[in-house]
Amino acid sequence: MYNFEFERPTSVADAVKALGQEEAQPLAGGQTLIPTLKQRLAMPSKLVSLSGISEMKGITQEGRTLVVGAATVHADVAADGTIAALSDLAGNIGDPAVRNRGTIGGSVANNDPSACYPAAALGLGATIVTDRREIAADDFFTGMFETALDEGEIVTAVKFPQPEAAAYAKFEQPASRFALVGVFVARTGEGVRVAVTGASEGGVFRWREAETALASDFSAGALDGMAPEADDMISDLHGSAAYRAHLVGVMARRAVAAAR
Amino acid sequence: MPKDHGIGASSKRREDVRFLTGDGNYTDDINVHGQAYVHFLRSDVAHGRLTSVDTSEAGKMPGVVRIFTGADFEGVGGLPCGWCVTDRHGEPMQEPGHPVLAQGKVRHVGDPIAAVVADTPEQARDAAEAIIADIEEFPAVVDMKAALKEGAPKVHDDLSSNLCYDWGFVEENREAVDKAIQEAAHVTTLELVNQRLVANPMEPRVAIGEYSRARDEHTLYTTSQNPHVIRLLMGAFVLGIPEHKLRVVAPDVGGGFGSKIFHYAEEAFCTFAAKAVNRPVKWTSSRSEAFMTDAHGRDHVTKIELALDADNNFTALRTDTHANMGAYLSTFAPSVPTWLHGTLMAGNYRTPLIYVNVKAVFTNTVPVDAYRGAGRPEATYQLERVIDKAARELGVDPIALRRQNFVTEFPYATPVAVEYDTGDYNATMDKLEEIADLKGFAARRKESEARGRLRGLGVNCYIEACGIAPSNLVGQLGARAGLYESATVRVNATGGLVVMTGSHSHGQGHETSFAQVVADMIGIDENMVDIVHGDTANTPMGMGTYGSRSIAVGGSAMVRATEKIIAKAKKIAAHLLEASDADIELKDGAFTVAGTDKSVAWGDVTLAAYVPHNYPLEDIEPGLEETAFYDPANFTYPAGAYACEVELDPETGKVTVERFAAADDFGNIINPMIVDGQVHGGIGQGIGQALLESCAYDENGQLLSASYMDYAMPRADDVPFYSVDHSCSTPCTHNPLGVKGCGEAGAIGSPPAVVNAVIDAMQSGGHKVDHIDMPVSPSRVWTAMNG
Amino acid sequence: MPQVSMTVNGKPASGEAEGRTLLSQFLRETLGLTGTHVGCDTSQCGACVVHVDGKAVKACTMFALEAEGADVATIEGQAAPDGTLNPIQQAFQDHHGLQCGFCTPGMVMSAAALLKENPKPSEAEIRDYLEGNLCRCTGYHNIVKAIMAASGQDVGALAAE
Ligand SMILES: Cc1cc2nc3c(=O)[nH]c(=O)nc-3n(C[C@H](O)[C@H](O)[C@H](O)COP(=O)(O)OP(=O)(O)OC[C@H]3O[C@@H](n4cnc5c(N)ncnc54)[C@H](O)[C@@H]3O)c2cc1C
Ligand code: FES
Ligand code: FES
C-alpha cells in the first residue's frame, strides 16, 4: 500500500481537526479500509484512527433509544442484546476476528451495498449522529458506497429507536459471506419498515409495498407471492437479478416470522 | 487391536510440533542477507500486442535496483512443457513458446510484462506502477468452442489455430464404438462442465533466488512439490545451469494440491535476476496474484454417451471433451485430459468398448494443469453422473446398475490401455452401504421433508490410477521425464538412520509415515529414523510428490534401499556371530542365528560397519549407506464407493451436505490416521468443487473470481463430519508395501456423489431436473427448479 | 520512522514501523515471529490470527501502530517455556488437526479465543466460529474434532475414528 501518516487522537474534536488535512481519512476498524489500501485503491495522506476516542465507544440507553458509539465494535453490539435483532445482525457480520475490530460507524459510513448495518439503520429508522449534525437514516444512505457525509465529517454514534418487534434475515453470498440479500423488518409505533441490502444496484433501500402489506397484517403470509421488481437488482456470478428479487421476498417472510 | 508402532499404527506426526509452535520454516519465513524484492507488472488485459514498455521514469524511482522486461530474456529459454501428446493423426501437439517475461504479446490477465527489483517490496511496486506499457488490445478468446471456430483470434500467432491437439483414444476403437452406440438398446447422453478451479493451497507461492559469484552457484528457495524437477527443468531448459551449480530447496511447503508441481516464471526470474543484480531476489505472491498466476485446474466441457443392452449391461462409452489449456502449456498440462483421464474412462465397470476424444484448446486465460486428482476427477464425474442418469431413465436402482456392471475378476485389462491389478468393488460398496446407513435414508428424508426441506442421496464409485508411473510406459505416452523415485538410507554408527527421499512432503506427513516403514522393517523405534526431503543438495534425484505416488513409488524406493541395508547388515552380523549370512534373521532390532539364541544387536552391527576392527573387509566395504531407485511396474488402482446426503431448501435453492461417507480400498495402510486425514481433505475439496468453487472469466478474459470475495472456498460450516473407512483392502500386487496411495481419492470420488444427491433431492420434490452443473450454487438450483 | 512498543507473548517488544506497516509484518519481519502466516490480502483466510488484548484479530488487518501499548499473543507464546504443548496444540497433534501446517497458527489462536468465550462449544458452534479460518488440507474434520477434544469433550464416538 502507499504510505501515509498515522494519527491517533483521543477526542472527536481532535479527530475532526486532524481530518482537516488534504486527503486525510478516518480509520475505524480497518476491516474494509485496510484491504482496500492493500489493493492500492485509495491513497490517503493521513489516517486518523478513531480507536482511541473513548467518547465514540460504548452502548447507552436514552429512554427508548439505544445509542451506539460509532467506534463500537460488532462484537460489543452482538453481546448487548437490548435490541435483539440488531445484536443478532452484528453477531453474524463476518467472523469473530472481524467482529472484534470492525465498527458500526465504519460500516454505515462505508455503505457497502452488501453490508448488514445499513439495513438495520434504515429498517429501524435510526439517526446517524456526526460531529456536526444528526441525519435520519432515510437521508443518510444515498447510493452504493455513497452517504450524506461531507468531506471530513465523522459519524460519532448511531441512535436506534427500540422497535416492538424486529428481525434481520440474511442470505449469504457463498464466497464473501456478505449479504447476497439481507432484509431487516421492524414494527414500531410509527408503522412497519422493511429495509433490503445486498440486492440493489442503488444500495440499501426500503421495500415500500412490503411495508404497506405488513402495516395491516404483520405476518409472513401477508407477503406471500410478493417480490420486488428485478429491474434494478444486482446480477453477478452469485445470482441473477431475478434470483435476488425472489430472495428478497423469501428473506422478508423469514424476517417477519422471526420478528420478536 | 490397533497397532501402536510401525506399519499400520496411527503414530502421531512428528512434524506437528514445529507447525503448532510457529517454528515451521516456510519459504516466506526465509530472508537472505541483502535480499532485494521483485514486483511483477502484469497485464490487465487478456490479449494484446505489447507495443512498448517504457521503464525510463520507473528506473529512476527510489530503491530501484534494476527493471527487467521481455528483452532481457531473449537469449534465455522459455518455460518447458514436460509432456508431448500425439494427436489422432499421429502428429505431435502444437507447442507454443512460453517466455519468462512477455515478449511481443500478452496472452492472459496476469501475464508478466516487466519485473522491478528494488530494495523493498513497496518500492518495487511503486516503480512497477510507473512503467508505461502500451498494449494494443485484441479481442480475447475465452470460450473453448468459440476459440476453435474459423477466424477466431489466435492466442499464438505462430500456431495454425487454437487447437493444441485432437486426441483419440483408443483410435482403433472409434468405429466399433460408434456402431455399438447405434445398435444399443438404450443410450444415455449427458453434457456437462467440469468447471475451472483454483487449487488455493493456503500458502501462496514464494521464490528466492541467490547467487554466489565466488562459487558460481545458484540457490533457489521455492514453494515446490518437486525440487529436483524444478532444478532439471529450469537448469536444463530455461537458464542453462548444470545441476551441480544449482541447488533447489523446497522447505516446509504449505500445501500444493498440484499447483506447486509446475515450473513457474517467477522461479526462473528470481534465479536469473539474482545473478544479474548480484543480490538475492525474493518474490512473495499475494493471494490476488496467485489467482492469476498459479496454474488452474479442470475446465473440461464434455458430452458423454453410455450405451446399454436390453439387460442393462454397459456395451459402449463415447466421450467428447474440450479441455482448456489456457494461454500457455504448463508443465504437465497436456497429459491431464489425455493419459490421466482417457485411461480411467472404464471406471469400475466392464464396458467393452470405449472411445475418448479430447480437443485441447488455447484460450486467453491462466494456464490449466493438474489439480488434486488431475484428469481422474473429470473422468469419474462424467461416468458416475451418466450412470446415475441412465439408472433414472431405465427406472433401476443406481447401486444395482453399478454392481451389475462391476469388474469382478482381476487382473482386468480395460479397453483404455490399463490393467487393474486388484480390487473388490462389491466389498467397498457393501461397506459403504453399512457406514452410510443407507437403510436409514428414507426415515431421514421424511424428517427433512417435515421441515420443508428436500433430501437427496447420491452414491458413486471411483477408480484412479496412482503411483505415477512406469517410466517406459509414460515415455511411450509422451512424458519427457522418468517417473521413478529414489531414496538413500544412511545408517549412522550408533544405529540411527536418516532417509533422504526424492519425495516431498507438504502436508502428507512423510516424516512420520516413512519413518514407520523403515523402523518396522528393522524392528527399531521410529524415533531412530529421520526423513530428509526437499533439498536437492542432500537428497537423491527424485521426481517429487503428486499423483498419490509418494508411498507407492517413494516408499518402495525406501523399502528397496532399506532391504539393501538389511542385506549388508546381515553379512556383518553373520561375521560377528561367526555364522552364515543365510542363517541370520533380523527381528525387533536384533540379528539372530536361526534356531539359536546367538544374537547381536542392531547398534552393534552398525557400529561395526563404521568401526570395522572386526569386519569382513575382504568381502564388503565398511559403512552402511544405500540408495535405491524404484521404477514401478504398473500404476496402482485405489478404488471405492462414496455416498452423500444433502438437504435442499426449495425456497432459496441452498444445498447443505448433511452426511458424507467414503469406503476406500487403498491396499495396505501405513498410518490410518494420516490416511483418514488425506481422505477428509480430498472430500472437503470435492464438496468445494461440487457446491462452491468456480473460477470464472467474463467474455473479455477478465477474471471475475479473483479473490476469496468471489471464489468460494469451503469453510468449516460448509461440511459435516465425514465417515471414512478403508478396511476393504486388496493389496497392490506389484509394489513391496502393497500400497496404492490415498492422496487424491477424496477429491476424485466426492463431486459426483454430491451432484447425484442434489439431483435426487430435486427429483424427490417433483422437479424433473436431470442435470445441473457445478458449482451447485443456490442460484443455479433455484433457477433449475423454477426455470 | 515512528516507533511502536507493545507486549508480545508477555515480553516487551518495540521497533520502527511506518504508518502502513501491518501488525503481521511487524511480527514477522521486525520481531522475526514468523509463526503468524499471511495467506490472503482480503482479510479472509485467518492464517494471521493473533490475540490483541485478549481478543482474536487478524494481524494482517491492523496496523502495527494501532497496537501501541497492547498485549499481543501469538502462536510462539502458546506452549510452555519447556516446550510442553498447551491443551489445544496437543489436541491438534493427537487428532491430526493439521497437515501442511500453514493455517494452523491461526486455527490454534482462533480455537483459544473460542474456548475462552465458550469452554464447551458444540460442533456447530465450533464450525461457526471458524468462519474466518480457511484450511485447504484437512476438510476441517479433525480440526473440529481437536477443538472438541481440547474442550474436554469425548470425541471417541464421532464418525470416522
Ligand atoms: C472477512 C470480512 C467479512 C465481512 N463480512 C461482513 C458482513 O457479513 N456484513 C457486513 O456488513 N460487513 C462485513 N464486513 C465488513 C465489516 O463489517 C467492516 O468492519 C465494516 O464494513 C467497516 O467497518 P470498519 O470499522 O472496519 O471501518 P474501516 O474499514 O476502518 O473504514 C471503512 C470506511 O469508513 C470510513 N469511516 C470509518 N469510520 C468512520 C466514521 N466514524 N465516520 C466517517 N467515516 C468513517 C473510513 O474512512 C473508510 O472509508 C466484513 C469484513 C471482512 C474483512
Ligand atoms: S492473512 Fe488472510 S486474513 Fe490475514
Ligand atoms: S493444514 Fe494445510 S491449510 Fe490447514
mmCIF file of N, CA, C and O and ligand atoms in Angstrom, chain A residues 38, chain C residues 37-49 58-61 132, ligand 2:
data_model
loop_
_atom_site.group_PDB
_atom_site.id
_atom_site.type_symbol
_atom_site.label_atom_id
_atom_site.label_comp_id
_atom_site.label_asym_id
_atom_site.label_seq_id
_atom_site.Cartn_x
_atom_site.Cartn_y
_atom_site.Cartn_z
ATOM 1 N N LYS A 38 -4.543 -2.194 0.650
ATOM 2 C CA LYS A 38 -3.611 -3.205 0.130
ATOM 3 C C LYS A 38 -3.710 -3.308 -1.385
ATOM 4 O O LYS A 38 -2.726 -3.590 -2.050
ATOM 5 N N HIS C 37 1.110 -16.368 9.950
ATOM 6 C CA HIS C 37 1.212 -16.505 8.495
ATOM 7 C C HIS C 37 0.299 -15.535 7.763
ATOM 8 O O HIS C 37 -0.677 -15.037 8.330
ATOM 9 N N VAL C 38 0.613 -15.333 6.498
ATOM 10 C CA VAL C 38 -0.213 -14.470 5.657
ATOM 11 C C VAL C 38 -0.656 -15.288 4.447
ATOM 12 O O VAL C 38 0.173 -15.721 3.650
ATOM 13 N N GLY C 39 -1.952 -15.511 4.353
ATOM 14 C CA GLY C 39 -2.457 -16.363 3.278
ATOM 15 C C GLY C 39 -3.355 -15.651 2.291
ATOM 16 O O GLY C 39 -3.824 -16.258 1.336
ATOM 17 N N CYS C 40 -3.640 -14.375 2.542
ATOM 18 C CA CYS C 40 -4.506 -13.669 1.597
ATOM 19 C C CYS C 40 -4.293 -12.176 1.746
ATOM 20 O O CYS C 40 -3.553 -11.733 2.625
ATOM 21 N N ASP C 41 -4.922 -11.412 0.884
ATOM 22 C CA ASP C 41 -4.837 -9.959 1.013
ATOM 23 C C ASP C 41 -6.228 -9.342 1.072
ATOM 24 O O ASP C 41 -6.408 -8.176 0.795
ATOM 25 N N THR C 42 -7.217 -10.160 1.422
ATOM 26 C CA THR C 42 -8.577 -9.636 1.550
ATOM 27 C C THR C 42 -9.158 -9.911 2.939
ATOM 28 O O THR C 42 -10.370 -9.864 3.131
ATOM 29 N N SER C 43 -8.304 -10.218 3.884
ATOM 30 C CA SER C 43 -8.715 -10.386 5.286
ATOM 31 C C SER C 43 -9.670 -11.548 5.491
ATOM 32 O O SER C 43 -10.537 -11.506 6.358
ATOM 33 N N GLN C 44 -9.501 -12.601 4.720
ATOM 34 C CA GLN C 44 -10.479 -13.680 4.800
ATOM 35 C C GLN C 44 -9.963 -15.025 5.261
ATOM 36 O O GLN C 44 -10.755 -15.869 5.645
ATOM 37 N N CYS C 45 -8.641 -15.264 5.225
ATOM 38 C CA CYS C 45 -8.182 -16.634 5.435
ATOM 39 C C CYS C 45 -7.890 -16.962 6.898
ATOM 40 O O CYS C 45 -7.914 -18.118 7.285
ATOM 41 N N GLY C 46 -7.549 -15.967 7.691
ATOM 42 C CA GLY C 46 -7.331 -16.216 9.113
ATOM 43 C C GLY C 46 -6.006 -16.871 9.479
ATOM 44 O O GLY C 46 -5.784 -17.185 10.647
ATOM 45 N N ALA C 47 -5.099 -17.049 8.513
ATOM 46 C CA ALA C 47 -3.796 -17.637 8.838
ATOM 47 C C ALA C 47 -3.015 -16.738 9.787
ATOM 48 O O ALA C 47 -2.062 -17.169 10.432
ATOM 49 N N CYS C 48 -3.432 -15.479 9.870
ATOM 50 C CA CYS C 48 -2.696 -14.456 10.624
ATOM 51 C C CYS C 48 -3.307 -14.162 11.985
ATOM 52 O O CYS C 48 -2.898 -13.187 12.630
ATOM 53 N N VAL C 49 -4.275 -14.951 12.418
ATOM 54 C CA VAL C 49 -4.981 -14.580 13.657
ATOM 55 C C VAL C 49 -4.040 -14.603 14.866
ATOM 56 O O VAL C 49 -3.314 -15.576 15.091
ATOM 57 N N LYS C 58 -7.276 -10.313 13.151
ATOM 58 C CA LYS C 58 -6.441 -10.659 12.002
ATOM 59 C C LYS C 58 -5.278 -9.677 11.952
ATOM 60 O O LYS C 58 -5.469 -8.488 11.724
ATOM 61 N N ALA C 59 -4.087 -10.189 12.181
ATOM 62 C CA ALA C 59 -2.914 -9.318 12.265
ATOM 63 C C ALA C 59 -2.619 -8.644 10.934
ATOM 64 O O ALA C 59 -1.902 -7.655 10.889
ATOM 65 N N CYS C 60 -3.184 -9.181 9.850
ATOM 66 C CA CYS C 60 -2.988 -8.564 8.540
ATOM 67 C C CYS C 60 -3.956 -7.418 8.332
ATOM 68 O O CYS C 60 -3.914 -6.761 7.305
ATOM 69 N N THR C 61 -4.871 -7.204 9.267
ATOM 70 C CA THR C 61 -5.896 -6.183 9.084
ATOM 71 C C THR C 61 -5.883 -5.244 10.281
ATOM 72 O O THR C 61 -6.919 -4.870 10.825
ATOM 73 N N GLY C 132 -13.872 -17.513 9.714
ATOM 74 C CA GLY C 132 -12.787 -16.713 9.145
ATOM 75 C C GLY C 132 -11.451 -17.423 9.100
ATOM 76 O O GLY C 132 -10.421 -16.782 8.957
HETATM 77 S S1 FES D 2 -3.691 -13.135 6.007
HETATM 78 FE FE1 FES D 2 -5.610 -13.813 5.330
HETATM 79 S S2 FES D 2 -6.860 -12.965 6.867
HETATM 80 FE FE2 FES D 2 -4.968 -12.238 7.431
#
